[in-house]
Coordinates of C-alpha atoms and ligand atoms in Angstrom, one line a residue:
M1 CA 4.2 26.7 -43.8
D2 CA 1.7 24.1 -45.3
R3 CA -1.4 25.2 -43.4
T4 CA -2.7 28.3 -42.2
D5 CA -6.2 27.4 -40.8
V6 CA -6.3 25.0 -38.1
D7 CA -8.6 24.1 -35.1
V8 CA -6.1 24.3 -32.4
L9 CA -3.0 26.4 -32.6
V10 CA -0.4 25.7 -29.7
V11 CA 2.4 28.3 -29.0
G12 CA 5.4 26.5 -27.5
S13 CA 7.0 23.1 -27.8
G14 CA 8.1 22.8 -24.2
P15 CA 6.2 19.7 -22.3
A16 CA 3.0 21.8 -21.8
G17 CA 2.9 22.5 -25.6
S18 CA 3.8 19.2 -26.7
V19 CA 1.4 17.5 -24.4
A20 CA -1.5 19.8 -25.1
A21 CA -0.8 19.1 -29.1
R22 CA -0.5 15.5 -28.7
Y23 CA -3.8 15.0 -26.6
A24 CA -5.6 17.7 -29.0
A25 CA -4.5 15.8 -31.9
E26 CA -5.6 12.2 -30.5
S27 CA -9.0 13.7 -29.6
G28 CA -9.5 14.6 -33.4
A29 CA -8.5 18.2 -33.8
S30 CA -6.1 19.3 -36.7
V31 CA -3.3 20.8 -34.6
M32 CA -0.5 23.0 -35.4
M33 CA 2.2 23.7 -32.7
I34 CA 4.7 26.5 -33.5
E35 CA 8.2 27.0 -31.8
R36 CA 10.5 30.2 -31.9
R37 CA 13.6 27.9 -31.7
P38 CA 15.2 26.2 -34.1
E39 CA 15.3 23.0 -32.3
V40 CA 13.0 21.7 -30.0
G41 CA 14.4 21.7 -26.3
V42 CA 17.6 23.5 -27.3
P43 CA 19.3 25.1 -25.3
V44 CA 18.5 23.4 -22.1
R45 CA 17.2 25.8 -19.3
C46 CA 16.3 23.6 -16.8
G47 CA 17.5 21.3 -13.6
E48 CA 16.1 18.4 -15.7
F49 CA 14.6 16.6 -12.3
M50 CA 11.7 14.5 -12.3
P51 CA 10.0 13.2 -9.3
S52 CA 8.7 9.7 -9.3
N53 CA 5.2 8.8 -10.5
E54 CA 4.5 7.6 -7.0
E55 CA 5.7 11.1 -5.7
I56 CA 3.5 13.2 -8.4
G57 CA 0.5 11.2 -7.1
L58 CA 1.1 11.9 -3.6
M59 CA 1.6 15.6 -4.3
F60 CA -1.5 15.6 -6.5
P61 CA -3.7 12.9 -5.8
G62 CA -6.6 14.0 -8.1
V63 CA -4.4 13.0 -11.2
Q64 CA -6.4 10.7 -13.6
D65 CA -4.7 7.9 -15.2
L66 CA -1.2 9.4 -14.2
G67 CA 0.8 6.1 -15.6
S68 CA -0.1 6.7 -19.0
L69 CA 0.9 10.3 -19.0
F70 CA 4.1 9.6 -17.2
D71 CA 4.9 6.3 -19.2
I72 CA 8.6 7.6 -19.8
P73 CA 10.7 5.0 -21.3
E74 CA 14.0 4.0 -19.5
S75 CA 16.0 5.1 -22.4
Q76 CA 14.8 8.9 -21.7
I77 CA 16.4 8.4 -18.1
C78 CA 19.8 9.6 -17.2
L79 CA 19.7 8.4 -13.6
H80 CA 17.4 7.4 -11.0
T81 CA 17.7 9.2 -7.6
D82 CA 17.2 7.7 -4.3
G83 CA 16.1 11.1 -2.5
I84 CA 16.7 14.7 -1.6
K85 CA 19.6 16.0 0.5
L86 CA 18.6 19.6 1.9
V87 CA 21.9 21.3 3.0
D88 CA 21.4 24.2 5.3
P89 CA 23.9 27.4 5.5
K90 CA 26.1 25.7 8.4
E91 CA 26.1 22.4 6.1
R92 CA 23.8 20.3 8.3
V93 CA 22.3 17.7 5.9
T94 CA 18.7 16.6 6.0
V95 CA 18.0 13.7 3.9
L96 CA 14.4 13.2 2.2
D97 CA 13.1 9.9 0.7
L98 CA 11.7 11.7 -2.5
K99 CA 12.7 9.3 -5.3
G100 CA 13.0 10.5 -8.9
Y101 CA 14.9 10.8 -11.9
T102 CA 16.7 13.0 -14.3
V103 CA 16.6 13.4 -17.8
D104 CA 18.3 15.6 -20.7
R105 CA 15.7 18.2 -21.2
D106 CA 16.6 18.4 -25.1
R107 CA 16.0 14.8 -25.6
F108 CA 13.0 14.5 -23.6
D109 CA 11.2 17.6 -24.9
Q110 CA 12.2 16.2 -28.5
Y111 CA 10.4 12.9 -27.2
L112 CA 7.5 15.0 -26.4
A113 CA 7.3 16.8 -29.4
D114 CA 7.6 13.5 -31.5
A115 CA 4.6 12.2 -29.8
A116 CA 2.7 15.1 -30.7
V117 CA 3.8 14.9 -34.3
S118 CA 3.1 11.2 -34.2
A119 CA -0.6 11.9 -33.0
G120 CA -1.0 14.1 -36.3
A121 CA 0.1 17.6 -34.8
A122 CA 2.1 19.7 -37.4
L123 CA 5.3 21.1 -36.0
V124 CA 6.8 24.5 -37.2
R125 CA 10.0 25.6 -35.8
K126 CA 11.5 29.1 -36.2
C127 CA 8.1 30.2 -35.9
S128 CA 7.5 33.2 -33.2
F129 CA 4.2 34.2 -32.0
Y130 CA 3.6 38.1 -32.1
G131 CA 0.3 38.7 -31.1
I132 CA -3.4 38.6 -32.1
E133 CA -4.8 40.3 -35.3
N134 CA -8.4 40.4 -36.3
G135 CA -8.8 36.9 -34.5
E136 CA -5.5 35.4 -36.2
A137 CA -2.3 34.6 -34.8
R138 CA 0.3 37.0 -36.3
T139 CA 3.9 35.4 -36.9
N140 CA 7.0 35.7 -38.5
Q141 CA 6.0 33.1 -41.0
G142 CA 2.4 35.0 -41.8
N143 CA -1.1 34.7 -39.8
I144 CA -2.6 31.7 -38.6
R145 CA -6.3 31.4 -38.2
Y146 CA -7.3 29.2 -35.3
K147 CA -10.8 28.1 -33.7
V148 CA -8.7 27.7 -30.2
L149 CA -5.4 29.3 -29.1
V150 CA -3.2 27.1 -26.7
G151 CA -0.5 29.6 -25.0
A152 CA 2.1 27.0 -23.8
D153 CA 5.0 29.8 -24.5
G154 CA 6.7 29.8 -20.8
P155 CA 6.8 32.4 -17.8
G156 CA 6.8 35.5 -20.1
S157 CA 3.9 34.4 -22.1
K158 CA 2.9 36.7 -25.1
V159 CA -0.1 34.6 -25.7
A160 CA -1.3 35.5 -22.0
Q161 CA -0.6 39.1 -22.7
S162 CA -2.6 39.1 -25.9
L163 CA -5.5 37.3 -24.6
G164 CA -5.4 39.9 -21.5
L165 CA -4.6 37.2 -19.0
P166 CA -2.8 38.1 -15.9
R167 CA 1.1 38.1 -15.9
N168 CA 3.4 35.9 -13.6
H169 CA 4.5 38.4 -11.0
N170 CA 7.9 38.4 -9.5
P171 CA 9.7 35.5 -11.4
Y172 CA 13.0 34.2 -10.2
P173 CA 16.1 34.3 -12.5
A174 CA 18.0 30.9 -12.4
V175 CA 20.8 29.4 -14.4
T176 CA 22.2 26.0 -15.1
S177 CA 25.3 24.3 -16.3
Q178 CA 26.2 20.8 -16.9
V179 CA 29.4 19.6 -15.1
K180 CA 31.6 16.3 -15.3
G181 CA 31.9 13.8 -12.5
D182 CA 30.5 11.0 -10.5
F183 CA 27.9 12.2 -7.8
D184 CA 25.9 10.4 -5.3
P185 CA 22.0 9.5 -6.4
Y186 CA 20.6 12.5 -4.5
L187 CA 19.2 15.7 -5.6
V188 CA 21.2 18.2 -3.4
M189 CA 19.8 21.7 -2.6
F190 CA 21.7 24.3 -0.9
F191 CA 20.3 27.1 1.0
G192 CA 21.7 30.5 2.4
D193 CA 23.7 33.2 1.0
I194 CA 24.8 31.1 -1.9
A195 CA 21.2 31.6 -3.4
P196 CA 19.4 34.2 -1.5
G197 CA 15.5 33.4 -1.4
A198 CA 15.9 29.9 -2.9
Y199 CA 18.5 27.5 -3.6
S200 CA 21.4 26.5 -5.5
W201 CA 21.5 22.7 -6.9
I202 CA 23.3 19.6 -7.7
I203 CA 21.2 17.2 -9.7
P204 CA 23.3 14.2 -10.7
K205 CA 23.2 12.5 -14.1
D206 CA 25.1 9.8 -15.6
G207 CA 28.9 10.8 -15.2
R208 CA 27.6 14.2 -15.2
A209 CA 25.7 16.4 -13.0
N210 CA 23.3 19.6 -13.6
V211 CA 24.1 22.5 -11.4
G212 CA 22.5 25.7 -10.8
V213 CA 21.4 28.8 -8.9
G214 CA 18.4 30.5 -8.6
F215 CA 17.5 33.7 -6.5
S216 CA 15.0 36.2 -5.2
P217 CA 15.8 39.5 -6.8
K218 CA 14.5 41.3 -3.8
R219 CA 17.2 39.6 -2.2
T220 CA 20.1 40.0 -4.0
K221 CA 23.3 42.3 -2.7
N222 CA 24.1 43.8 -6.1
A223 CA 25.2 40.7 -7.8
T224 CA 24.0 38.9 -10.9
V225 CA 22.9 35.3 -11.2
G226 CA 26.0 34.6 -13.4
E227 CA 28.0 35.7 -10.2
Y228 CA 26.3 33.6 -7.9
M229 CA 26.7 30.6 -10.2
D230 CA 30.5 31.7 -10.2
R231 CA 30.5 31.4 -6.5
F232 CA 28.8 28.1 -6.5
V233 CA 31.2 26.6 -9.0
E234 CA 34.3 27.9 -7.4
K235 CA 33.0 26.6 -3.9
H236 CA 32.4 23.0 -5.2
G237 CA 35.3 23.0 -7.6
F238 CA 32.8 21.8 -10.4
E239 CA 34.3 20.9 -13.7
E240 CA 32.4 23.2 -16.0
C241 CA 31.3 21.5 -19.0
S242 CA 28.6 23.4 -20.9
R243 CA 27.8 27.1 -21.1
L244 CA 25.6 28.8 -18.6
K245 CA 22.0 29.0 -19.7
G246 CA 19.1 30.8 -17.7
K247 CA 15.5 31.5 -17.7
Y248 CA 13.0 33.1 -15.5
V249 CA 10.6 30.6 -13.0
P250 CA 7.4 31.9 -11.9
S251 CA 7.5 32.1 -8.1
E252 CA 4.1 33.1 -6.7
G253 CA 1.8 30.2 -8.1
P254 CA -1.0 30.1 -10.7
I255 CA -2.3 33.1 -12.2
A256 CA -5.8 34.3 -11.5
R257 CA -7.5 33.2 -14.8
T258 CA -6.3 31.0 -17.6
V259 CA -8.7 31.2 -20.1
A260 CA -10.3 34.3 -21.9
G261 CA -12.4 34.0 -24.9
N262 CA -11.2 31.4 -27.5
G263 CA -7.5 31.0 -25.7
L264 CA -6.0 29.5 -22.7
V265 CA -2.7 29.2 -21.3
V266 CA -0.8 26.3 -19.9
G267 CA 2.3 25.3 -17.9
D268 CA 4.8 28.2 -16.8
A269 CA 2.6 30.6 -18.8
A270 CA -0.2 30.0 -16.4
G271 CA 2.1 30.0 -13.3
Q272 CA 1.8 25.9 -12.8
V273 CA 4.8 25.9 -10.9
I274 CA 5.7 24.6 -7.4
S275 CA 6.7 27.9 -5.8
V276 CA 8.8 26.2 -3.0
N277 CA 11.1 24.3 -5.2
G278 CA 10.5 25.8 -8.8
G279 CA 9.5 22.3 -10.5
G280 CA 7.0 22.8 -13.3
I281 CA 7.6 19.7 -15.9
P282 CA 5.0 17.4 -14.4
L283 CA 2.5 20.2 -13.9
A284 CA 3.1 21.5 -17.7
M285 CA 2.2 17.9 -18.6
I286 CA -0.7 17.1 -16.4
A287 CA -2.3 20.2 -17.4
G288 CA -1.3 20.0 -21.0
R289 CA -3.1 17.3 -21.2
M290 CA -6.4 18.6 -19.9
A291 CA -5.7 21.7 -22.1
G292 CA -5.2 19.4 -25.3
R293 CA -8.4 17.6 -24.7
T294 CA -10.6 20.6 -23.8
A295 CA -9.3 22.5 -26.7
A296 CA -10.1 20.1 -29.5
E297 CA -13.5 19.4 -28.0
A298 CA -14.2 23.1 -27.7
S299 CA -12.9 23.5 -31.5
A300 CA -15.8 21.0 -32.3
G301 CA -18.5 22.9 -30.3
K302 CA -18.8 20.0 -27.6
C303 CA -17.7 22.2 -24.7
G304 CA -16.2 25.4 -23.5
L305 CA -12.7 26.1 -22.6
D306 CA -14.1 27.0 -18.9
R307 CA -13.7 23.2 -18.6
Y308 CA -10.0 23.1 -18.6
E309 CA -9.9 26.0 -16.0
G310 CA -12.2 23.8 -13.7
E311 CA -10.2 20.5 -14.3
W312 CA -6.9 21.7 -13.7
R313 CA -7.7 23.9 -10.7
A314 CA -9.6 20.6 -8.9
V315 CA -6.4 18.7 -9.3
M316 CA -3.6 21.4 -8.8
E317 CA -5.0 24.4 -7.2
K318 CA -4.6 23.5 -3.3
P319 CA -1.5 22.0 -3.6
L320 CA 0.1 25.0 -5.6
K321 CA -1.7 27.4 -3.2
T322 CA -0.1 25.5 -0.1
A323 CA 3.5 25.4 -1.6
A324 CA 2.9 29.6 -2.5
F325 CA 1.9 30.2 1.2
N326 CA 4.7 27.9 2.5
K327 CA 6.9 29.9 0.3
K328 CA 5.5 33.2 1.8
L329 CA 6.5 31.8 5.2
A330 CA 9.9 31.0 4.1
D331 CA 10.2 34.5 2.7
T332 CA 9.2 35.8 5.9
F333 CA 10.8 33.9 8.6
A334 CA 13.4 31.7 7.3
F335 CA 15.4 33.8 4.2
R336 CA 15.9 36.9 6.1
S337 CA 19.6 35.7 6.9
E338 CA 21.8 32.8 7.1
T339 CA 21.2 32.2 10.6
S340 CA 17.1 32.3 10.4
T341 CA 17.5 30.0 7.6
T342 CA 19.5 27.7 9.7
L343 CA 17.3 28.0 12.6
C344 CA 13.9 27.4 10.7
M345 CA 15.3 24.5 8.6
R346 CA 16.5 23.1 12.3
L347 CA 13.0 23.7 13.8
L348 CA 11.0 22.2 10.9
G349 CA 12.9 18.7 11.1
Q350 CA 13.0 16.2 8.2
R351 CA 9.2 15.5 8.5
R352 CA 8.0 19.2 8.0
L353 CA 10.7 19.9 5.6
G354 CA 9.5 16.8 3.6
N355 CA 5.8 18.4 3.8
L356 CA 7.1 21.6 2.4
I357 CA 8.8 19.8 -0.5
R358 CA 5.6 17.9 -1.4
C359 CA 3.3 20.8 -1.3
K360 CA 1.5 19.9 2.1
R361 CA 0.6 21.9 4.9
I362 CA 4.0 22.2 7.6
F363 CA 1.4 23.1 10.5
P364 CA 0.0 21.8 12.3
Ligands
LIG401 C1 17.0 27.1 -14.3 C2 15.8 26.1 -14.1 C3 15.7 24.8 -13.6 C4 14.5 24.3 -13.7 N1 14.7 23.2 -12.8 C5 13.3 22.1 -13.0 C6 13.8 20.8 -12.8 O1 14.6 20.1 -12.3 N2 12.4 20.1 -12.5 C7 11.4 20.8 -12.7 O2 10.1 20.0 -13.1 N3 11.1 22.0 -13.4 C8 12.2 22.6 -13.4 N4 12.2 24.1 -14.0 C9 11.0 24.6 -14.3 C10 10.6 23.8 -15.8 O3 11.5 24.2 -16.3 C11 9.5 24.5 -16.2 O4 8.5 24.4 -15.3 C12 8.8 23.9 -17.5 O5 9.9 23.8 -18.7 C13 7.6 24.6 -18.1 O6 7.0 23.8 -19.3 P1 6.4 24.6 -20.4 O7 6.2 23.8 -21.6 O8 5.5 25.3 -19.6 O9 7.5 25.9 -20.7 P2 8.7 25.8 -21.8 O10 9.3 24.7 -21.5 O11 9.6 27.2 -21.1 O12 8.5 26.1 -23.4 C14 8.1 27.3 -23.5 C15 8.2 26.8 -25.2 O13 7.7 28.0 -25.8 C16 8.7 28.7 -26.9 N5 7.9 30.3 -26.9 C17 8.2 31.2 -26.0 N6 7.6 32.3 -26.8 C18 7.4 32.0 -27.9 C19 6.5 32.5 -29.0 N7 6.3 33.8 -28.8 N8 6.5 31.8 -30.3 C20 6.8 30.7 -30.6 N9 7.3 30.1 -29.2 C21 7.7 30.7 -28.2 C22 9.6 28.6 -26.1 O14 11.2 28.8 -27.0 C23 9.9 27.3 -25.5 O15 10.3 26.2 -26.4 C24 13.4 24.7 -14.0 C25 13.4 25.9 -14.4 C26 14.5 26.6 -14.5 C27 14.7 28.1 -15.1

């Protein structure tokens, strides 16, 4: 490691970390981003779906200058998708016109990390954050001094823990695999015993698809996520072409505080995930930009880190709390059995299911 003294230290090179590092560097701070993995974005543990910019704007109308943040080059896009198909346990399909696109998360994360490096951030791989010691970050490559610490280290954030911030409660396990074949340009979500308390999915790419399963640990019947995935693969006769990869997804919305002292957390580390569908990439990027800019200015003494907390909550808190509330309704009324799931999905119908997916109120 060349430098051990920086304005802004970012832990984690997922979308939240890379975007934060980029905007902190563009705002004039000296930035180091550390990543425990040898290669950014590898292995992929994600469904790799992104809603269109128009949909992100509808879900989070307060986002400023959305176009420049999500100016994703066509070369990064595997497939443009026309909508989402929701399949109830009796296999009745509801089609939503929510457009989006799919990416290869390894290439996508590397693209975002390259943008951070081009902006001047130093990227150090194979560097694990262990904790805070006398105001410095303790890592396997030695201690690093910083003015502001940004925790973008995912759902089980060590940075959040070290800063004394709350943890994500009740994260859901989810696994994914790449399979071969030609699939319709629709994201397909399957509900019922195939994925208790959540859903299994087919997310189409070019001549491939990302398939996976997530579930609520409280609702599983003594089976592991791998066993659920085996059933899903067997049911659809997928030709698996990659090993199974898994991770946890925050399921209860944002944590109560995301700033403490001279540190903050962002992305999955902050629970900035849509509870009803597990989507978190756009949120990690939106909050990452706010985190990076504020961290840089705070390191120069121009503002406090509380500005970040205020900014992201102004844009995301209401939709994320609505999504978390809708998820609780689903847990209480829909996910009790296959019959109740079917009944609730039919009662809600296409318009309300569309609202549910888009973080909007489903009643009145
Ligand atoms: C199976 C699955 C499918 C998903 N599908 C979708 C989807 O289709 N669309 C969508 O929008 N969202 C999806 N998500 C959610 C999405 O992946 C996350 O919300 C998103 O990756 C959050 O980005 P992040 O940068 O906050 O965290 P991450 O992408 O998790 O990045 C955290 C980084 O920090 C590094 N790190 C962790 N601890 C340390 C440490 N101590 N020291 C150094 N580095 C560390 C990690 O190695 C990692 O690179 C899915 C999640 C899962 C698990």
